[in-house]
PDB file of C-alpha atoms in Angstrom:
ATOM      1  CA  MET A   1      78.157 103.057 126.341  1.00 87.00           C
ATOM      2  CA  GLU A   2      81.514 101.416 126.054  1.00 93.00           C
ATOM      3  CA  ALA A   3      82.694  97.906 126.771  1.00 95.00           C
ATOM      4  CA  LYS A   4      86.227  97.135 127.869  1.00 96.00           C
ATOM      5  CA  ALA A   5      88.467  94.081 128.085  1.00 97.00           C
ATOM      6  CA  VAL A   6      91.982  93.817 129.502  1.00 97.00           C
ATOM      7  CA  ALA A   7      94.461  90.981 128.982  1.00 97.00           C
ATOM      8  CA  ARG A   8      97.051  91.221 131.714  1.00 97.00           C
ATOM      9  CA  TYR A   9     100.513  89.666 132.001  1.00 97.00           C
ATOM     10  CA  VAL A  10     100.699  88.604 128.347  1.00 97.00           C
ATOM     11  CA  ARG A  11     104.202  87.206 127.827  1.00 97.00           C
ATOM     12  CA  VAL A  12     105.219  89.422 124.928  1.00 97.00           C
ATOM     13  CA  SER A  13     107.188  92.638 124.806  1.00 97.00           C
ATOM     14  CA  PRO A  14     104.989  95.774 124.753  1.00 97.00           C
ATOM     15  CA  ARG A  15     106.881  97.066 121.728  1.00 97.00           C
ATOM     16  CA  LYS A  16     105.897  93.996 119.689  1.00 96.00           C
ATOM     17  CA  ALA A  17     102.308  94.072 120.935  1.00 97.00           C
ATOM     18  CA  ARG A  18     101.875  97.746 119.994  1.00 97.00           C
ATOM     19  CA  ILE A  19     102.652  96.938 116.349  1.00 96.00           C
ATOM     20  CA  VAL A  20      99.598  94.652 116.178  1.00 96.00           C
ATOM     21  CA  VAL A  21      97.314  96.836 118.309  1.00 97.00           C
ATOM     22  CA  ASP A  22      98.012  99.832 116.050  1.00 96.00           C
ATOM     23  CA  LEU A  23      96.588  97.860 113.106  1.00 96.00           C
ATOM     24  CA  VAL A  24      93.097  97.533 114.630  1.00 96.00           C
ATOM     25  CA  ARG A  25      92.632 100.877 116.401  1.00 95.00           C
ATOM     26  CA  GLY A  26      89.703 102.791 114.899  1.00 94.00           C
ATOM     27  CA  LYS A  27      88.490  99.906 112.715  1.00 95.00           C
ATOM     28  CA  SER A  28      85.108  98.181 112.868  1.00 95.00           C
ATOM     29  CA  VAL A  29      85.037  94.955 114.870  1.00 95.00           C
ATOM     30  CA  ILE A  30      84.467  92.812 111.770  1.00 95.00           C
ATOM     31  CA  GLN A  31      87.359  94.467 109.949  1.00 96.00           C
ATOM     32  CA  ALA A  32      89.607  94.173 113.018  1.00 96.00           C
ATOM     33  CA  ARG A  33      88.884  90.442 113.315  1.00 96.00           C
ATOM     34  CA  GLU A  34      89.831  89.930 109.660  1.00 96.00           C
ATOM     35  CA  ILE A  35      93.063  91.875 110.097  1.00 96.00           C
ATOM     36  CA  LEU A  36      94.024  89.867 113.198  1.00 96.00           C
ATOM     37  CA  ALA A  37      93.164  86.544 111.558  1.00 96.00           C
ATOM     38  CA  PHE A  38      95.737  87.197 108.808  1.00 96.00           C
ATOM     39  CA  THR A  39      98.390  89.023 110.824  1.00 95.00           C
ATOM     40  CA  ASN A  40     101.556  86.960 110.950  1.00 96.00           C
ATOM     41  CA  ARG A  41     102.532  87.809 114.541  1.00 95.00           C
ATOM     42  CA  GLY A  42     102.293  85.630 117.625  1.00 95.00           C
ATOM     43  CA  VAL A  43     100.648  88.326 119.736  1.00 96.00           C
ATOM     44  CA  ALA A  44      97.773  88.661 117.224  1.00 96.00           C
ATOM     45  CA  GLU A  45      96.087  85.706 118.920  1.00 96.00           C
ATOM     46  CA  ALA A  46      96.129  87.433 122.325  1.00 96.00           C
ATOM     47  CA  VAL A  47      94.855  90.693 120.811  1.00 97.00           C
ATOM     48  CA  GLU A  48      92.037  88.843 119.019  1.00 96.00           C
ATOM     49  CA  LYS A  49      91.076  87.090 122.243  1.00 96.00           C
ATOM     50  CA  THR A  50      90.923  90.440 124.049  1.00 97.00           C
ATOM     51  CA  LEU A  51      88.863  91.969 121.227  1.00 97.00           C
ATOM     52  CA  ASN A  52      86.388  89.079 121.338  1.00 97.00           C
ATOM     53  CA  SER A  53      86.082  89.504 125.104  1.00 97.00           C
ATOM     54  CA  ALA A  54      85.332  93.230 124.739  1.00 96.00           C
ATOM     55  CA  VAL A  55      82.669  92.468 122.105  1.00 96.00           C
ATOM     56  CA  ALA A  56      81.114  89.818 124.349  1.00 96.00           C
ATOM     57  CA  ASN A  57      81.047  92.317 127.219  1.00 96.00           C
ATOM     58  CA  ALA A  58      79.244  94.846 125.001  1.00 95.00           C
ATOM     59  CA  GLU A  59      76.690  92.240 123.922  1.00 95.00           C
ATOM     60  CA  HIS A  60      76.023  91.034 127.447  1.00 95.00           C
ATOM     61  CA  GLN A  61      76.011  94.327 129.348  1.00 93.00           C
ATOM     62  CA  HIS A  62      74.564  96.771 126.811  1.00 92.00           C
ATOM     63  CA  HIS A  63      72.732  94.434 124.374  1.00 92.00           C
ATOM     64  CA  VAL A  64      74.551  95.867 121.359  1.00 92.00           C
ATOM     65  CA  ARG A  65      75.031  93.998 118.080  1.00 92.00           C
ATOM     66  CA  PRO A  66      78.689  93.260 117.239  1.00 91.00           C
ATOM     67  CA  GLU A  67      78.277  94.556 113.655  1.00 91.00           C
ATOM     68  CA  SER A  68      77.645  98.081 114.956  1.00 93.00           C
ATOM     69  CA  LEU A  69      80.785  98.240 117.129  1.00 95.00           C
ATOM     70  CA  ILE A  70      84.149  99.822 116.402  1.00 96.00           C
ATOM     71  CA  VAL A  71      87.450  99.629 118.257  1.00 96.00           C
ATOM     72  CA  LYS A  72      87.371 103.019 119.958  1.00 95.00           C
ATOM     73  CA  THR A  73      90.562 102.684 121.997  1.00 96.00           C
ATOM     74  CA  ALA A  74      93.311 100.080 122.014  1.00 97.00           C
ATOM     75  CA  PHE A  75      96.594 100.388 123.852  1.00 97.00           C
ATOM     76  CA  VAL A  76      99.359  98.335 125.431  1.00 97.00           C
ATOM     77  CA  ASP A  77     100.907  99.050 128.813  1.00 97.00           C
ATOM     78  CA  GLU A  78     104.063  97.508 130.189  1.00 97.00           C
ATOM     79  CA  GLY A  79     103.618  94.793 132.807  1.00 97.00           C
ATOM     80  CA  PRO A  80     106.167  93.470 135.268  1.00 98.00           C
ATOM     81  CA  THR A  81     109.467  92.243 133.862  1.00 97.00           C
ATOM     82  CA  LEU A  82     110.735  88.783 134.780  1.00 97.00           C
ATOM     83  CA  LYS A  83     114.474  88.941 135.391  1.00 97.00           C
ATOM     84  CA  ARG A  84     116.559  85.909 134.494  1.00 97.00           C
ATOM     85  CA  ILE A  85     120.316  85.267 134.401  1.00 97.00           C
ATOM     86  CA  ARG A  86     122.384  83.902 131.525  1.00 97.00           C
ATOM     87  CA  PRO A  87     125.868  82.534 132.261  1.00 97.00           C
ATOM     88  CA  ARG A  88     128.648  84.316 130.378  1.00 96.00           C
ATOM     89  CA  ALA A  89     132.381  83.990 129.969  1.00 97.00           C
ATOM     90  CA  LYS A  90     134.790  83.930 132.919  1.00 96.00           C
ATOM     91  CA  GLY A  91     132.101  83.171 135.490  1.00 96.00           C
ATOM     92  CA  SER A  92     130.154  86.373 134.925  1.00 97.00           C
ATOM     93  CA  ALA A  93     126.452  86.636 134.198  1.00 97.00           C
ATOM     94  CA  SER A  94     124.224  88.885 132.157  1.00 97.00           C
ATOM     95  CA  ARG A  95     120.604  89.691 132.778  1.00 97.00           C
ATOM     96  CA  ILE A  96     117.775  88.609 130.501  1.00 97.00           C
ATOM     97  CA  ARG A  97     114.579  90.661 130.774  1.00 97.00           C
ATOM     98  CA  LYS A  98     111.407  88.763 129.902  1.00 97.00           C
ATOM     99  CA  ARG A  99     108.871  91.503 129.408  1.00 97.00           C
ATOM    100  CA  THR A 100     105.105  91.300 129.862  1.00 98.00           C
ATOM    101  CA  SER A 101     102.242  93.428 128.552  1.00 97.00           C
ATOM    102  CA  HIS A 102      98.762  94.539 129.558  1.00 98.00           C
ATOM    103  CA  ILE A 103      96.545  94.809 126.453  1.00 97.00           C
ATOM    104  CA  THR A 104      93.412  96.989 126.769  1.00 97.00           C
ATOM    105  CA  ILE A 105      90.687  97.241 124.133  1.00 97.00           C
ATOM    106  CA  ILE A 106      87.575  99.436 124.375  1.00 97.00           C
ATOM    107  CA  VAL A 107      84.731  99.041 121.883  1.00 96.00           C
ATOM    108  CA  ALA A 108      81.815 101.449 121.367  1.00 95.00           C
ATOM    109  CA  PRO A 109      78.859 101.753 118.993  1.00 94.00           C
ATOM    110  CA  ARG A 110      79.717 103.466 115.706  1.00 87.00           C
ATOM    111  CA  GLU A 111      77.702 106.663 116.240  1.00 78.00           C
ATOM    112  CA  GLU A 112      79.077 107.239 119.762  1.00 56.00           C
ATOM    113  CA  ALA A 113      82.752 106.867 118.894  1.00 50.00           C
TER     114      ALA A 113
END
């Protein structure tokens, strides 16, 4: 029995989000929360929020204690890119790509994963 949470359209580049998500993959939920609390990255807050949502889903749907859960799967997919324009020299313009991410975290009981 797994519980899943997805944070969609997070305004951070997937490359930056993957750095933080790689830190918590395979760890226990308690250990993952500690890692995220002391990670000095802006996206750590969004990842922690997604992790807490997955744990809450496991508690509510499957009546599992959070201490017995581990982060089974965690990955970041690329969301839609917002395209903006920056004025440049001689009347030209260059494109700015504001990337978004979809963060997915799946938690499972320790013996199952």
